[in-house]
Amino acid sequence: MKEKYNILLATDYSDAVMNVERYAVQFAVKTNSDITLLHVYEEPFVSLFMETDVAGQLLKYRKHELKRLKDHRNELLNALNIKKQELHCDCIVKKGNVGTQILYEAKKIYYDIIIIGTHGASGFRETFFGTHAWEVIKNASIPVLAIPED
């Protein structure tokens, strides 16, 4: 049995994903594993007529999203009474399609498992088909643990 895992955890900050985050972080601590929080965001519309430094504004927005994710990580660890030295927890933000970016990160860096949440639907068909979770489950080359919000 492997001693340590490298976990990719996707988050969208929703209440539905909070249960998943808690589970994944506690799993990582108990297995002495590393975890990476991934948040995929939509890039804001920047009009060329309104802003002359479009690239600068988009970079500023990306930095804002990364700070937001790091703050979220710190709040999560504090809520679970986990000290930073107890868990190696990286943060990555990406722009674009959620499912596509999760799969891309999973291939780019070696992860042992992807942990994602499912929410906003009831029943198996409604929970998985047509969702980002289902896209990841169908296309991932590593195990995916999909945890419902409840």
CSV table of C-alpha atoms in Angstrom, one decimal:
chain,number,residue,atom,x,y,z
A,1,MET,CA,0.0,0.0,0.0
A,2,LYS,CA,1.2,3.4,-0.9
A,3,GLU,CA,2.2,5.6,2.1
A,4,LYS,CA,1.4,9.0,0.7
A,5,TYR,CA,-1.0,10.3,-2.0
A,6,ASN,CA,-1.0,13.3,-4.2
A,7,ILE,CA,-4.6,14.6,-4.2
A,8,LEU,CA,-6.3,17.1,-6.6
A,9,LEU,CA,-9.3,18.8,-5.0
A,10,ALA,CA,-11.5,21.0,-7.2
A,11,THR,CA,-13.4,23.8,-5.4
A,12,ASP,CA,-15.9,26.4,-6.4
A,13,TYR,CA,-16.4,27.8,-2.9
A,14,SER,CA,-20.0,26.8,-2.8
A,15,ASP,CA,-21.7,25.5,0.3
A,16,ALA,CA,-22.3,22.2,-1.5
A,17,VAL,CA,-18.5,21.7,-1.9
A,18,MET,CA,-17.7,22.5,1.7
A,19,ASN,CA,-18.4,18.9,2.8
A,20,VAL,CA,-16.1,17.6,0.1
A,21,GLU,CA,-13.3,20.0,1.1
A,22,ARG,CA,-13.5,18.9,4.7
A,23,TYR,CA,-13.5,15.3,3.8
A,24,ALA,CA,-10.6,15.6,1.4
A,25,VAL,CA,-8.5,17.7,3.8
A,26,GLN,CA,-9.1,15.2,6.7
A,27,PHE,CA,-8.3,12.3,4.3
A,28,ALA,CA,-5.0,14.0,3.3
A,29,VAL,CA,-4.0,14.6,6.9
A,30,LYS,CA,-4.8,11.1,8.0
A,31,THR,CA,-2.9,9.6,5.1
A,32,ASN,CA,0.0,12.0,5.4
A,33,SER,CA,-0.8,13.1,1.8
A,34,ASP,CA,-0.3,16.2,-0.2
A,35,ILE,CA,-3.3,18.1,-1.6
A,36,THR,CA,-3.7,20.7,-4.2
A,37,LEU,CA,-6.8,23.0,-4.3
A,38,LEU,CA,-7.8,23.9,-7.8
A,39,HIS,CA,-10.3,26.6,-8.6
A,40,VAL,CA,-11.4,27.3,-12.1
A,41,TYR,CA,-12.7,30.7,-12.8
A,42,GLU,CA,-14.3,32.5,-15.7
A,43,GLU,CA,-12.2,35.3,-17.1
A,44,PRO,CA,-14.1,38.6,-16.8
A,45,PHE,CA,-15.1,40.5,-19.9
A,46,VAL,CA,-12.7,43.4,-20.5
A,47,SER,CA,-13.7,45.8,-23.2
A,48,LEU,CA,-11.0,47.2,-25.4
A,49,PHE,CA,-12.9,50.5,-25.3
A,50,MET,CA,-12.9,50.7,-21.5
A,51,GLU,CA,-9.4,49.6,-20.7
A,52,THR,CA,-6.1,50.1,-22.5
A,53,ASP,CA,-4.1,47.6,-20.4
A,54,VAL,CA,-6.2,44.5,-21.0
A,55,ALA,CA,-3.4,42.0,-20.2
A,56,GLY,CA,-2.6,43.8,-17.0
A,57,GLN,CA,-6.2,43.7,-15.9
A,58,LEU,CA,-6.5,40.0,-16.6
A,59,LEU,CA,-3.3,39.3,-14.7
A,60,LYS,CA,-4.6,41.4,-11.8
A,61,TYR,CA,-7.8,39.4,-11.8
A,62,ARG,CA,-5.9,36.1,-11.8
A,63,LYS,CA,-3.8,37.3,-8.8
A,64,HIS,CA,-7.1,38.2,-7.1
A,65,GLU,CA,-8.4,34.7,-7.7
A,66,LEU,CA,-5.3,33.1,-6.4
A,67,LYS,CA,-5.4,35.2,-3.2
A,68,ARG,CA,-9.0,34.3,-2.8
A,69,LEU,CA,-8.2,30.6,-3.0
A,70,LYS,CA,-5.3,30.9,-0.6
A,71,ASP,CA,-7.6,32.7,1.9
A,72,HIS,CA,-10.2,30.0,1.4
A,73,ARG,CA,-7.6,27.3,2.1
A,74,ASN,CA,-6.5,29.1,5.3
A,75,GLU,CA,-10.1,29.4,6.5
A,76,LEU,CA,-10.7,25.8,5.8
A,77,LEU,CA,-7.6,24.6,7.6
A,78,ASN,CA,-8.5,26.9,10.6
A,79,ALA,CA,-12.1,25.6,10.7
A,80,LEU,CA,-10.7,22.0,10.9
A,81,ASN,CA,-8.0,23.0,13.5
A,82,ILE,CA,-5.2,21.9,11.1
A,83,LYS,CA,-1.9,23.7,11.2
A,84,LYS,CA,-0.1,24.5,8.0
A,85,GLN,CA,2.8,22.3,9.0
A,86,GLU,CA,0.4,19.3,9.3
A,87,LEU,CA,-0.6,19.4,5.6
A,88,HIS,CA,1.2,20.4,2.4
A,89,CYS,CA,-1.6,22.2,0.5
A,90,ASP,CA,-0.9,24.0,-2.7
A,91,CYS,CA,-3.3,26.3,-4.6
A,92,ILE,CA,-3.8,26.6,-8.3
A,93,VAL,CA,-6.2,28.8,-10.2
A,94,LYS,CA,-7.1,28.3,-13.9
A,95,LYS,CA,-9.4,30.0,-16.3
A,96,GLY,CA,-11.8,28.2,-18.6
A,97,ASN,CA,-14.0,25.1,-18.5
A,98,VAL,CA,-14.1,23.4,-15.2
A,99,GLY,CA,-14.0,19.8,-16.4
A,100,THR,CA,-11.3,20.5,-19.0
A,101,GLN,CA,-9.1,22.3,-16.5
A,102,ILE,CA,-9.4,19.6,-13.9
A,103,LEU,CA,-8.4,16.9,-16.4
A,104,TYR,CA,-5.6,19.1,-17.8
A,105,GLU,CA,-4.1,19.6,-14.3
A,106,ALA,CA,-4.4,15.9,-13.5
A,107,LYS,CA,-2.4,15.0,-16.5
A,108,LYS,CA,0.1,17.9,-16.2
A,109,ILE,CA,1.1,17.0,-12.6
A,110,TYR,CA,1.1,13.4,-11.3
A,111,TYR,CA,-1.9,13.0,-9.0
A,112,ASP,CA,-3.1,9.7,-7.5
A,113,ILE,CA,-6.7,10.8,-7.1
A,114,ILE,CA,-9.1,13.6,-8.0
A,115,ILE,CA,-11.7,14.5,-5.5
A,116,ILE,CA,-14.7,16.5,-6.7
A,117,GLY,CA,-18.1,17.4,-5.4
A,118,THR,CA,-21.5,16.9,-7.0
A,119,HIS,CA,-24.4,19.3,-6.3
A,120,GLY,CA,-27.5,20.9,-7.6
A,121,ALA,CA,-29.2,17.7,-8.7
A,122,SER,CA,-31.0,14.7,-7.3
A,123,GLY,CA,-30.7,11.1,-8.4
A,124,PHE,CA,-27.8,9.4,-10.2
A,125,ARG,CA,-28.7,10.6,-13.7
A,126,GLU,CA,-29.3,14.2,-12.7
A,127,THR,CA,-26.2,14.2,-10.4
A,128,PHE,CA,-23.7,13.0,-12.9
A,129,PHE,CA,-24.9,13.2,-16.6
A,130,GLY,CA,-24.1,16.6,-18.1
A,131,THR,CA,-22.1,17.9,-15.1
A,132,HIS,CA,-18.4,18.7,-14.7
A,133,ALA,CA,-18.2,15.8,-12.4
A,134,TRP,CA,-19.4,13.4,-15.0
A,135,GLU,CA,-17.0,14.9,-17.6
A,136,VAL,CA,-14.1,14.3,-15.2
A,137,ILE,CA,-15.2,10.8,-14.2
A,138,LYS,CA,-15.6,9.7,-17.9
A,139,ASN,CA,-12.3,11.1,-19.0
A,140,ALA,CA,-9.8,10.9,-16.1
A,141,SER,CA,-7.0,8.4,-16.3
A,142,ILE,CA,-6.8,8.2,-12.5
A,143,PRO,CA,-9.5,7.4,-9.9
A,144,VAL,CA,-12.1,10.1,-9.2
A,145,LEU,CA,-13.9,10.3,-5.9
A,146,ALA,CA,-17.1,12.2,-6.4
A,147,ILE,CA,-18.7,13.2,-3.1
A,148,PRO,CA,-22.3,14.5,-2.9
A,149,GLU,CA,-23.0,17.6,-0.9
A,150,ASP,CA,-24.8,15.8,1.8
